[in-house]
Coordinates of C-alpha atoms and ligand atoms in Angstrom, one line a residue:
X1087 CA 0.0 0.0 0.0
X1088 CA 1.4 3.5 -0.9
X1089 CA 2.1 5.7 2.4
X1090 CA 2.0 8.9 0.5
X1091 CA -1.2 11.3 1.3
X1092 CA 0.1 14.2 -1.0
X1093 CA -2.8 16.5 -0.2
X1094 CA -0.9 19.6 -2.1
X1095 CA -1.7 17.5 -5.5
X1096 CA -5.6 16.9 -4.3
X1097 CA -5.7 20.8 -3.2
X1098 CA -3.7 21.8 -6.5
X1099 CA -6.5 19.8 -8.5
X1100 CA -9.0 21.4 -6.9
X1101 CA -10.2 17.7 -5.5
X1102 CA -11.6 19.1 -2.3
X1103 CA -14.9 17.3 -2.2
X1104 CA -15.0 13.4 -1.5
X1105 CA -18.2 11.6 -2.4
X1106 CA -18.2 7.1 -2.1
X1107 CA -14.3 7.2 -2.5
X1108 CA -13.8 9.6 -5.3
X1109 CA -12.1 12.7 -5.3
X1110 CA -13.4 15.2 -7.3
X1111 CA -14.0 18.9 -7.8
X1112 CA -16.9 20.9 -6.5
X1113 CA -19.9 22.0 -8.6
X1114 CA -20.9 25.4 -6.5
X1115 CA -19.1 28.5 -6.3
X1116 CA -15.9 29.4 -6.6
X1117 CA -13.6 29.6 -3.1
X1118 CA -10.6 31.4 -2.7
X1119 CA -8.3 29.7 0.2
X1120 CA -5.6 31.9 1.4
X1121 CA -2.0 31.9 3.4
X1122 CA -3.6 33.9 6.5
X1123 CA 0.0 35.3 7.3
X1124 CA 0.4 37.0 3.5
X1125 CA -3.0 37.0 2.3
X1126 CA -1.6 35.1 -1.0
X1127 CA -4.0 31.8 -2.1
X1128 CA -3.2 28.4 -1.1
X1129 CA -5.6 27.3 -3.4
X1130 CA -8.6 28.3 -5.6
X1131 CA -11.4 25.3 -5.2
X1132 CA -15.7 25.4 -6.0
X1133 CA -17.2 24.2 -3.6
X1134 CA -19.5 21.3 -3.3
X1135 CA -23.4 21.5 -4.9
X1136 CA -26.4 20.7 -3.3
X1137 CA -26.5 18.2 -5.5
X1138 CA -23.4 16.6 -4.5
X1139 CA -24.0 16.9 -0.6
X1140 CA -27.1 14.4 -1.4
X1141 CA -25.4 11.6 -3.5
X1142 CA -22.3 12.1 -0.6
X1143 CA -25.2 11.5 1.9
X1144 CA -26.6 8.7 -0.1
X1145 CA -22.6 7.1 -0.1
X1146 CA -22.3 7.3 3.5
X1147 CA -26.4 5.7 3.7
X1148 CA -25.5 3.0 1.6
X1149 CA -21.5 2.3 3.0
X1150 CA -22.8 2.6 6.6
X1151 CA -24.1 -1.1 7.6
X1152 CA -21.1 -3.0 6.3
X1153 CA -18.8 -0.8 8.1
X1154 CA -21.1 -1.2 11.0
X1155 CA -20.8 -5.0 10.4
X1156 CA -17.1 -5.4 10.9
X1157 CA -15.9 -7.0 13.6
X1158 CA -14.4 -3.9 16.1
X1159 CA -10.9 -4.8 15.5
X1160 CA -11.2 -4.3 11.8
X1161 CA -12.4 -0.9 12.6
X1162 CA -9.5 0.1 15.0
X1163 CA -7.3 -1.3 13.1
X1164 CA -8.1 1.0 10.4
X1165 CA -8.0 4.4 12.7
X1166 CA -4.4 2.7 14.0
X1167 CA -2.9 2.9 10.6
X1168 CA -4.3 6.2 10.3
X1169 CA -2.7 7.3 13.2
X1170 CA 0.9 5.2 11.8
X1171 CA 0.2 7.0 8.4
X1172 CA 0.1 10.3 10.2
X1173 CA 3.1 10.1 11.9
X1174 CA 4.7 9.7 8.9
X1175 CA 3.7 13.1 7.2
X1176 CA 3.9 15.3 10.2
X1177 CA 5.9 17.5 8.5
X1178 CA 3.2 18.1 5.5
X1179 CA 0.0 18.0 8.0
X1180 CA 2.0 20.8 10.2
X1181 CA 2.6 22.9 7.5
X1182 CA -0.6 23.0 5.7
X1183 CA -2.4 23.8 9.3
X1184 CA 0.8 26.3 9.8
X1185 CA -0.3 28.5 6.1
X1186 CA -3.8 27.7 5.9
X1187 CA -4.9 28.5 9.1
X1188 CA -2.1 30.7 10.9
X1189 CA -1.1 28.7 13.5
X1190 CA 2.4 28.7 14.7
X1191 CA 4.0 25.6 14.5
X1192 CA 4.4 24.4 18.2
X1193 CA 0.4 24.8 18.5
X1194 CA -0.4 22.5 15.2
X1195 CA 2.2 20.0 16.2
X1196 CA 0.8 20.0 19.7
X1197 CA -2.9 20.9 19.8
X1198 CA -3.5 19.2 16.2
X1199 CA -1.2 17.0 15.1
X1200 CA -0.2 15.1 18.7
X1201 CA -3.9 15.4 19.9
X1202 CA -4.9 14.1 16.7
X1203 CA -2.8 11.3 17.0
X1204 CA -4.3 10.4 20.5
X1205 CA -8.0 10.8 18.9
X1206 CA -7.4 7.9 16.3
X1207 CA -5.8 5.7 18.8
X1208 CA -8.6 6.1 22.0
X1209 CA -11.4 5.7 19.0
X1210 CA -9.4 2.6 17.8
X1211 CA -9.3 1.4 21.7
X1212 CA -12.8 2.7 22.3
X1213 CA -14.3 0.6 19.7
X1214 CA -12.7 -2.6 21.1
X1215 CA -14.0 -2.3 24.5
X1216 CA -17.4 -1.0 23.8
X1217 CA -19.1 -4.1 24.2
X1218 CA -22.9 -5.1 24.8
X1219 CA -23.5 -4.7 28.8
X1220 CA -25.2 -8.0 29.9
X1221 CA -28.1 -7.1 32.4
X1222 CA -29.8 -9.3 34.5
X1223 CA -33.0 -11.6 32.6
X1224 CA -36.4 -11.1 33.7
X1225 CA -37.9 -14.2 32.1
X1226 CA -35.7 -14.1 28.7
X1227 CA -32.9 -16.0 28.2
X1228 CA -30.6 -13.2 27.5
X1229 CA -31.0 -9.7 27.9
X1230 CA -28.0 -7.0 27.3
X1231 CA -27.8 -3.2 26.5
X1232 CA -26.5 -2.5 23.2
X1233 CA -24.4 0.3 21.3
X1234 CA -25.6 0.9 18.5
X1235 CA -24.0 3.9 16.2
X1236 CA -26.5 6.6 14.6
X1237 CA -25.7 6.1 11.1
X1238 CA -25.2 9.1 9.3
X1239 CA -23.1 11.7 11.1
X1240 CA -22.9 15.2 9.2
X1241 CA -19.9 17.2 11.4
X1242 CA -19.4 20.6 10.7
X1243 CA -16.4 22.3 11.5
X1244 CA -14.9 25.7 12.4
X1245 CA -11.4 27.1 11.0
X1246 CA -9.4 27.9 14.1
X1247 CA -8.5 24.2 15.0
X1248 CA -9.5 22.6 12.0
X1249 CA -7.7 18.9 11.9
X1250 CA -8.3 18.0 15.9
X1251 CA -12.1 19.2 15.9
X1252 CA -13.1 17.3 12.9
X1253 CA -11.1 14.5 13.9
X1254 CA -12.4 14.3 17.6
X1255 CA -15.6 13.6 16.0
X1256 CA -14.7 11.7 12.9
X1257 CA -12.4 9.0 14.1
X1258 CA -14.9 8.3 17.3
X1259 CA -17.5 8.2 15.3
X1260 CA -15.8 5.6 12.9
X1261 CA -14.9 3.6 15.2
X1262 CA -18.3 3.2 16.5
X1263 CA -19.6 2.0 13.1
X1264 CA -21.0 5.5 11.8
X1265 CA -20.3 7.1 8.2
X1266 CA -19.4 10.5 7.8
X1267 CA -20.0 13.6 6.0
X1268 CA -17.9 15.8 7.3
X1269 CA -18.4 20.4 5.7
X1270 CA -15.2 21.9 7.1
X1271 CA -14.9 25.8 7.1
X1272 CA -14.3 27.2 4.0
X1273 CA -11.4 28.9 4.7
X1274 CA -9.5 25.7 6.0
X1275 CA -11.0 22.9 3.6
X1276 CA -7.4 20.6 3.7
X1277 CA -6.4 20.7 7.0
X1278 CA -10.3 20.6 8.1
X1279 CA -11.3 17.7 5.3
X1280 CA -8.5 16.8 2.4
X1281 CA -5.7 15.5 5.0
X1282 CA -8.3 13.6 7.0
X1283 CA -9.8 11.9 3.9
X1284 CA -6.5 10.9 2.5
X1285 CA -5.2 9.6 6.0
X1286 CA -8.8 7.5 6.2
X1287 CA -8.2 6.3 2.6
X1288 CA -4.3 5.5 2.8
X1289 CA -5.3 3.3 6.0
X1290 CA -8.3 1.7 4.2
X1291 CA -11.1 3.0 5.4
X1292 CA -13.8 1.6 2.6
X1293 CA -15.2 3.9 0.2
X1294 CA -17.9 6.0 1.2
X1295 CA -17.7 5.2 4.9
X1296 CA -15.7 9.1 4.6
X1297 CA -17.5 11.8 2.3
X1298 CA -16.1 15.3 2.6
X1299 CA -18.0 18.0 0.9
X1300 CA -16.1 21.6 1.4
X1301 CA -18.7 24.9 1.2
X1302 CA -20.3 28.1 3.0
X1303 CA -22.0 27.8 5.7
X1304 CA -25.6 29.0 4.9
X1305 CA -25.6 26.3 1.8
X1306 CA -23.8 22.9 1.9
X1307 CA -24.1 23.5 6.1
X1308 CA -27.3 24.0 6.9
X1309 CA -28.8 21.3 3.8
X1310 CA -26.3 18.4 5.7
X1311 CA -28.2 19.8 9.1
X1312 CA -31.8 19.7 7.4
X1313 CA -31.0 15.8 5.2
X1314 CA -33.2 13.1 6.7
X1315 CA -31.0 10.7 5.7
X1316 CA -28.1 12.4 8.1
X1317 CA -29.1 10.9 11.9
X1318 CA -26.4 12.8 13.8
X1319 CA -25.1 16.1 13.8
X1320 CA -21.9 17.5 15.4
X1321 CA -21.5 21.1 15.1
X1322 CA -18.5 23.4 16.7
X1323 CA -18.6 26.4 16.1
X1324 CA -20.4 29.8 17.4
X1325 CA -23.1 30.3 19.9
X1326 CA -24.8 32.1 17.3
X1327 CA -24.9 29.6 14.5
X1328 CA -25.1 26.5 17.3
X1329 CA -28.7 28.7 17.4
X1330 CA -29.5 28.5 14.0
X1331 CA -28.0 25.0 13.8
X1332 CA -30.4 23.6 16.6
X1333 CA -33.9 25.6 15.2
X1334 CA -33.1 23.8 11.3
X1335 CA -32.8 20.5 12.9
X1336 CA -35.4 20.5 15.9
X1337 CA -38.3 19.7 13.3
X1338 CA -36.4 16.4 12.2
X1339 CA -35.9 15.3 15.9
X1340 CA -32.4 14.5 15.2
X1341 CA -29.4 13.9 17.8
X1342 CA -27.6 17.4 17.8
X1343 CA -24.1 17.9 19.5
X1344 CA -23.3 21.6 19.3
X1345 CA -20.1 23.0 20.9
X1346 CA -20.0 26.5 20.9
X1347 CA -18.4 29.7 22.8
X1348 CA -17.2 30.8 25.6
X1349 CA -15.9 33.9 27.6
X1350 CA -13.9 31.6 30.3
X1351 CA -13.2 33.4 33.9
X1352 CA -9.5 33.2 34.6
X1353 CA -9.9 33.9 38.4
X1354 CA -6.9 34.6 40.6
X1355 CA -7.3 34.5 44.4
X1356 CA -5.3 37.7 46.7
X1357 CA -3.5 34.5 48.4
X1358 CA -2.3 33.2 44.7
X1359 CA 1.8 32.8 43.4
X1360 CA 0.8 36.0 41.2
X1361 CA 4.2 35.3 38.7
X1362 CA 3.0 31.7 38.2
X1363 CA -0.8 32.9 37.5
X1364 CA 0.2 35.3 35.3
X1365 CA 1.9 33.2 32.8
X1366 CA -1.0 30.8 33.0
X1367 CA -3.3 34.0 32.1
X1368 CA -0.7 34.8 29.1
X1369 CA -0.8 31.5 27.6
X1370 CA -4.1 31.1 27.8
X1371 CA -5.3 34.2 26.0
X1372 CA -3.1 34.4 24.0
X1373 CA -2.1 31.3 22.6
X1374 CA -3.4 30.9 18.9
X1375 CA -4.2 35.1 19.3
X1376 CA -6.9 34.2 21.2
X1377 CA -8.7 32.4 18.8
X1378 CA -9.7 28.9 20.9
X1379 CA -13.4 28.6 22.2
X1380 CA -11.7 27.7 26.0
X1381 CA -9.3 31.2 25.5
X1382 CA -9.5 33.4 29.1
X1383 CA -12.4 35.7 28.1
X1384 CA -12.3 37.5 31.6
X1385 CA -9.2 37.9 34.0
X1386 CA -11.4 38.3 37.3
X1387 CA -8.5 39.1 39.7
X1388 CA -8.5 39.9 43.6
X1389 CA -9.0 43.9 44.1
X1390 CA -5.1 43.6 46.4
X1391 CA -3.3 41.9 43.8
X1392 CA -4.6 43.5 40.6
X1393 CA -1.8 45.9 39.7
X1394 CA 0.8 43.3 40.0
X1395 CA -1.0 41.0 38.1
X1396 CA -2.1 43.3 35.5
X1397 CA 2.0 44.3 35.0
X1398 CA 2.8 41.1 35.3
X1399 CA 0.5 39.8 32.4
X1400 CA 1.2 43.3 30.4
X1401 CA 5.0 42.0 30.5
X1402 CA 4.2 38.6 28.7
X1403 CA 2.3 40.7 26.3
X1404 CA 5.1 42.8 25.2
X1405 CA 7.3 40.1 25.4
X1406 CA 5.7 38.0 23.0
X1407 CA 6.5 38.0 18.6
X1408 CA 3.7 38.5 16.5
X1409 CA 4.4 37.5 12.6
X1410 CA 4.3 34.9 9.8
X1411 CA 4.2 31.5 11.7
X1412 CA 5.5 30.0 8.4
X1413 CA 8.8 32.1 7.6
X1414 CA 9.3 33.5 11.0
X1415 CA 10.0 32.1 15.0
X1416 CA 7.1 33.9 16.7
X1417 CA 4.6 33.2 19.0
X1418 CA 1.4 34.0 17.5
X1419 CA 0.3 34.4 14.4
X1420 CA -2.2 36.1 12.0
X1421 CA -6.3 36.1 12.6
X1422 CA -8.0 34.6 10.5
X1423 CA -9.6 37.1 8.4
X1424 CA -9.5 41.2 8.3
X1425 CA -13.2 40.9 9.3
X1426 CA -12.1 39.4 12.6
X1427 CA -9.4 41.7 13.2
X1428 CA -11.7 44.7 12.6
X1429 CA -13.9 43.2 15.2
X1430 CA -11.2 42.9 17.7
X1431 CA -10.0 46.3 17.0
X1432 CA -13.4 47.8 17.8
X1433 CA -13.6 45.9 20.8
X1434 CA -10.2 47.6 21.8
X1435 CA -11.6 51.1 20.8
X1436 CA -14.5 50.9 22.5
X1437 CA -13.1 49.9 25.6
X1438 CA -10.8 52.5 25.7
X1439 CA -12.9 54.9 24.8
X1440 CA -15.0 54.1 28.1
X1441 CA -11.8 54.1 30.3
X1442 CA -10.6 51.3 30.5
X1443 CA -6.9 51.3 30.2
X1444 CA -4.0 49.9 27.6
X1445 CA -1.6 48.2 29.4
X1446 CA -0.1 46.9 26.5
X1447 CA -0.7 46.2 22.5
X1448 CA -3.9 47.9 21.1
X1449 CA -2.0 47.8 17.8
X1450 CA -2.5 46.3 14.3
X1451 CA -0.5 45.5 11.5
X1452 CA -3.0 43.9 8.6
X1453 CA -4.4 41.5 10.2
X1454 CA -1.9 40.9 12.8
X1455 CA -2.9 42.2 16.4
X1456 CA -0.4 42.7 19.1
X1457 CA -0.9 41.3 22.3
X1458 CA -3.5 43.6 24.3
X1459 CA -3.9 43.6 27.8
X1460 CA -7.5 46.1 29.2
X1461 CA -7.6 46.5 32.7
X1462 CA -10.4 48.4 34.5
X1463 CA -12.7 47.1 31.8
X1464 CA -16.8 47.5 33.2
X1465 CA -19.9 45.4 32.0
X1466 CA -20.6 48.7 29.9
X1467 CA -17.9 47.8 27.8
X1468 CA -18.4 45.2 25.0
X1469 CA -15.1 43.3 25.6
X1470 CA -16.8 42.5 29.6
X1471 CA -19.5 40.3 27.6
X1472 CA -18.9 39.3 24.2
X1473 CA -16.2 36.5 23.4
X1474 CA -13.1 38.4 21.4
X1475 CA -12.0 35.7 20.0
X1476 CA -8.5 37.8 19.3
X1477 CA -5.1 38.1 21.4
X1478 CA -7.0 40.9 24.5
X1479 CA -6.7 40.3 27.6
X1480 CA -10.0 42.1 29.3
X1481 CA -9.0 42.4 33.4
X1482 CA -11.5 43.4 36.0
X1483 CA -11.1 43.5 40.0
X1484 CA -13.1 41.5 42.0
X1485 CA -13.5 43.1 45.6
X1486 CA -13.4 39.2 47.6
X1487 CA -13.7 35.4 46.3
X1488 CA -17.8 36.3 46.9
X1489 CA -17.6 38.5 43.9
X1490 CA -14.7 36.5 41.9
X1491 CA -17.7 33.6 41.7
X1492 CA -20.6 36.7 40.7
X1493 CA -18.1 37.9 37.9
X1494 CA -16.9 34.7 36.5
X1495 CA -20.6 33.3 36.2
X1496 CA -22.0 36.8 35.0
X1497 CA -22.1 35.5 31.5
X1498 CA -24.3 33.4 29.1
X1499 CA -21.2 31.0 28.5
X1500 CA -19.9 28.1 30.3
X1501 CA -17.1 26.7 28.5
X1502 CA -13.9 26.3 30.9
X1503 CA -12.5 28.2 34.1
X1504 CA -9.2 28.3 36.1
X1505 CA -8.8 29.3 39.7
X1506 CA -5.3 30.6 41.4
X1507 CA -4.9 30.5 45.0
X1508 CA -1.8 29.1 47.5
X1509 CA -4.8 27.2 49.0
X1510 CA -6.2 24.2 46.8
X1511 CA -9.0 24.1 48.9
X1512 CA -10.3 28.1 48.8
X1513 CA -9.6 27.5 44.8
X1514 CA -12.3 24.6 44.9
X1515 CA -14.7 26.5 47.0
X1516 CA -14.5 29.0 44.3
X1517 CA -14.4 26.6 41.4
X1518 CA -17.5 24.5 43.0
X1519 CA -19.5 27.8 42.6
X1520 CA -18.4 28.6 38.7
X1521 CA -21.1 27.0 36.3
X1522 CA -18.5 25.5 33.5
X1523 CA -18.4 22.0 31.7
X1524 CA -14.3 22.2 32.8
X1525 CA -12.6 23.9 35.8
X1526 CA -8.9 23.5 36.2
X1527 CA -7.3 24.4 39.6
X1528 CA -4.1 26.4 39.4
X1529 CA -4.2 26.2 35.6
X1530 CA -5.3 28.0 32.9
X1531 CA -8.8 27.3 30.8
X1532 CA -7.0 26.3 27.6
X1533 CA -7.0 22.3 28.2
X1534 CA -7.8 19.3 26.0
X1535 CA -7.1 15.4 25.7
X1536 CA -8.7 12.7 23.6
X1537 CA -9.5 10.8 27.2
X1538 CA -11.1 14.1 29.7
X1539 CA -14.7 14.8 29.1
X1540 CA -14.8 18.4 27.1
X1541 CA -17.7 20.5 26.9
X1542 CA -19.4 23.2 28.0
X1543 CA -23.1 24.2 29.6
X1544 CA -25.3 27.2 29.5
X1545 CA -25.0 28.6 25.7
X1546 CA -21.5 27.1 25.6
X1547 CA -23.0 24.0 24.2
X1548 CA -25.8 21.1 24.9
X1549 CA -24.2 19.3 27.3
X1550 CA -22.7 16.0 25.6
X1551 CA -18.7 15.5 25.7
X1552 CA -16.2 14.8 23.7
X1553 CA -13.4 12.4 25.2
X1554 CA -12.8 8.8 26.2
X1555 CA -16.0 6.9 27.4
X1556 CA -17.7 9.5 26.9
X1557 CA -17.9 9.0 22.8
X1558 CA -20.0 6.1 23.5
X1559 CA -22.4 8.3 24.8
X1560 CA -22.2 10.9 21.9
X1561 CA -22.0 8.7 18.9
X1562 CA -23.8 5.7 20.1
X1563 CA -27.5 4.6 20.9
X1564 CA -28.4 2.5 23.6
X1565 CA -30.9 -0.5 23.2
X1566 CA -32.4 -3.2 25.4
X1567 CA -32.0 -6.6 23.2
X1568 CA -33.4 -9.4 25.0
X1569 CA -33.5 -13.1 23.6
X1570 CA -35.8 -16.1 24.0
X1571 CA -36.2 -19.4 22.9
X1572 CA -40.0 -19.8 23.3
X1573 CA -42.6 -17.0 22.4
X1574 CA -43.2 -15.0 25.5
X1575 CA -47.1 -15.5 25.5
X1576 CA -48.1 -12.7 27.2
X1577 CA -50.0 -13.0 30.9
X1578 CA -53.6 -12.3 29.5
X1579 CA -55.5 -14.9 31.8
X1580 CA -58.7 -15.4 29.5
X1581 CA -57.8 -18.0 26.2
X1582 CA -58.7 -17.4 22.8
X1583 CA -62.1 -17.6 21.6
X1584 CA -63.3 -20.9 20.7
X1585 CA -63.4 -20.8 16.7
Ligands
NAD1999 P1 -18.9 29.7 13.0 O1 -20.1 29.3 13.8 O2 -19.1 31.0 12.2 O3 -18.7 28.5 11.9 C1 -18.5 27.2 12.3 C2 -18.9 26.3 11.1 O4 -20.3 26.5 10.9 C3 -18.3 26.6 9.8 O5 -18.0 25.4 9.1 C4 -19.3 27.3 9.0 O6 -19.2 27.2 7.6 C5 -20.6 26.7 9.5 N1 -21.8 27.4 9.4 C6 -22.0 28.8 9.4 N2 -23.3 29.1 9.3 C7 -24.0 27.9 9.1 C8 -25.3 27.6 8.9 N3 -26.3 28.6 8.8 N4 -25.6 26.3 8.8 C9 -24.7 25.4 8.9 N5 -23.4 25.6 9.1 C10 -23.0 26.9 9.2 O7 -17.7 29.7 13.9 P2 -16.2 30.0 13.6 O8 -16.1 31.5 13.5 O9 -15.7 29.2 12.4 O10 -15.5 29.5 14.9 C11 -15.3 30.2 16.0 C12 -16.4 29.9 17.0 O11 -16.4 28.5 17.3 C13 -16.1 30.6 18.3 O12 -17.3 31.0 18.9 C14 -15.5 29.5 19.2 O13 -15.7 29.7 20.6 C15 -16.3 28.3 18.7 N6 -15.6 27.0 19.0 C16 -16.0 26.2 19.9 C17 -15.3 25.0 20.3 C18 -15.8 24.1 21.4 O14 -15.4 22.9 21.4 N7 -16.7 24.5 22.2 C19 -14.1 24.7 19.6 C20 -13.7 25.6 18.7 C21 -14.4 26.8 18.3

């Protein structure tokens, strides 16, 4: 078998869109995919019709039973090979999510290509030791709960970390005997689809058991929510299209996973090692310029300790390089579009322009933001409520741990929290009180493995979770079989009437 996944020729021939095993082009509009550091294209692609979202439902219908079928080793085995293949192209996986999606490289080796790793080999595991449960008989002769995969899974991706999100659904869901149509963004169709198809093919995933169909949004998104034929949907992405995502599919009573937003507390305690809670605040706002759905939205920090940490974090701010991830050794990147660094811009500006004040950054070069750090920033101010989804960090006092807990839960979100305090124990008083799907004690709210349960609550998401065991939950059914030799005959007492 050839090892190569060469997903420059697939991109250079436009093959974005994968429908029962064939690469091919996309009927619908034209997309322009660029280098988010220079702004030059990667790639010009169409992306996929209407048209050819049904016939790549229909391939992932008709492919879905016999993948189902195969014994559970077959199926890891597959995903392990994956994994094998992937290790061998690190280099050409890290560098496509490097240009196309301005990462720096130490976050797509880590967060993507390592994490992705660990995603294909827990799903390979997972679908070994997901076996039927036996349960006690009641009569029968056998009775056991049963997993039993959705069938179709439509997944819909967002562009800021496009190979580990896809995959967290995709190779669970594989390995549980579901097909896939997976709609990456637009902006990141090979690292969000092309690599992950080739890797699946290259291993020996059958055909059609993957479909990939690249497009906006509004279109190719929203027809894979609304197919019949599509049982599951797995959407990350925004609090505001999670929305839209749930209304389209509430009249088809589907099962909807949505992971969406968050403005995570960061909340440092007047007892905490204010040096050490500091650098977890700068690393987790600002790593991939702030553009991670568990990024520190708010730096709630105890009224005595607030001008040292507020230094303290404006230091790492300065200290950090801001430029092309691909030609240059920095630390963060581009955003991903100039839309989203206008909107980060504005959110500066109208900050400052209430009072709060510029510890550091505030400046922007293209679509390269420096390193902001707000302190004194109100609930008047838009950067108090909304996520940024951009390199700011947005600090506000809180006058005791009473009103840490009343800042960090003032907010529609419930992604991820941190707590900092020389006491364990005050920090989990605190973090008991924070309503989050993940709280880390002394740590920062940027935290992910393919084995923790990750997700969030409120409008942060609906409550399933990635991670471990708790795939079987998300991309499986549960249902009662029992087994008998002889007809149950029912207790009625009377007899049948006499002919
Ligand atoms: P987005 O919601 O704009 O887009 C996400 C995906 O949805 C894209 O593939 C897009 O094409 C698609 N989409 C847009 N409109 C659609 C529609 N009407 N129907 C169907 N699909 C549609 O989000 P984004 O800007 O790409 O990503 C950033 C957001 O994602 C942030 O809010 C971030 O917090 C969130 N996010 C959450 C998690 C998590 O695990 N909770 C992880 C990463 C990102």
């Amino acid at each position: 078998m050839s090892t190569r996944i060469d997903a420059r020729l697939w991109a250079a021939d436009e093959r974005t869109t994968v429908i029962g095993g064939e690469w091919q082009g996309g009927d619908g509009d034209q997309i322009e995919v660029a280098e988010k550091a220079t702004g030059e294209p990667l790639l010009i692609m169409r992306e996929a019709s209407l048209e050819q979202l049904d016939r790549a439902v229909a391939a992932a219908k008709a492919a879905q039973p016999g993948w189902a079928a195969r014994p559970a080793d077959v199926r890891a085995g597959v995903l392990r090979r994956a994994a094998d293949l992937l290790e061998q192209h690190h280099d050409e996986v890290v560098e496509w999510i490097v240009r196309e999606s301005g990462s720096v490289p130490a976050k797509a080796h880590a967060a993507e290509y390592l994490q992705a790793l660990d995603e294909f080999r827990e799903a390979a595991d997972l679908a070994e030791r997901t076996v039927a449960r036996p349960l006690p008989p009641h009569g029968e002769d056998a009775s056991v709960a049963e997993r039993v995969p959705y069938g179709v899974v439509g997944v819909i991706t967002p562009w800021n970390v496009p190979f580990t999100l896809a995959m967290r659904t995709v190779a669970p869901a594989l390995a549980l005997g579901n097909a896939i149509v997976l709609k990456p963004d637009h902006q990141t169709p090979v690292s969000g689809a092309v690599l992950i198809g080739r890797l699946l093919e290259e291993a020996g995933l059958p055909a059609g058991v993957f479909n990939a169909v690249p497009g906006q949004g509004p279109s190719v998104g929203s027809a894979l929510v609304t197919h019949p034929d599509v049982s599951m949907v797995s959407f990350t992405g925004s609090t505001a299209v999670g929305r839209t995502i749930a209304t389209l599919a509430a009249p088809y009573l589907k099962k909807v996973a949505l992971e969406l937003g968050g403005k995570n507390p960061h909340v440092v305690l007047d007892d905490a090692d204010i040096e050490g809670a500091a650098a977890a605040g700068a690393w987790g706002n600002f790593t991939h310029q702030g553009q991670v759905c568990m990024a520190i939205g708010r730096h709630v920090i105890a009224a005595p300790v607030l001008e040292d940490y507020a230094a303290e974090l404006a230091r790492w701010a300065r200290g950090l390089r801001v430029g092309d991830p691909f030609r240059e050794d920095v630390e963060l990147g581009p955003l991903i579009n100039a839309r989203q660094a206008d909107r980060v811009m504005a959110l500066i500006e109208d900050a400052v322009a209430q009072g709060a004040e510029l510890l550091a950054g505030g400046e922007r070069r293209g679509n390269f933001v420096q390193p902001t750090v707000l302190k004194g920033v109100t609930p008047a101010m838009r950067a108090y409520a909304e996520e940024v989804f951009g390199p700011v960090a947005v600090v506000v006092a809180a006058a005791d741990d009473e009103d840490a807990v009343r800042i960090a839960n003032d907010t529609e979100y419930g992604l991820s929290a941190s707590v900092h305090s020389a006491s364990p124990e005050r920090a989990e008083a605190v973090a008991d009180r924070i309503v989050s799907g993940m709280v880390h004690i002394n740590g920062q709210t940027i935290n992910d493995n393919a084995w923790a349960p990750m997700g969030g609550t409120k409008a942060s998401g609906s409550g399933g979770r990635f991670g471990g065991e708790s795939n079987a939950d998300m991309f499986t059914y549960t249902r009662w079989r029992t087994v008998r030799k002889d007809a149950d005959r029912g207790h009625f007492v009377a007899r049948p009437a006499v002919p």
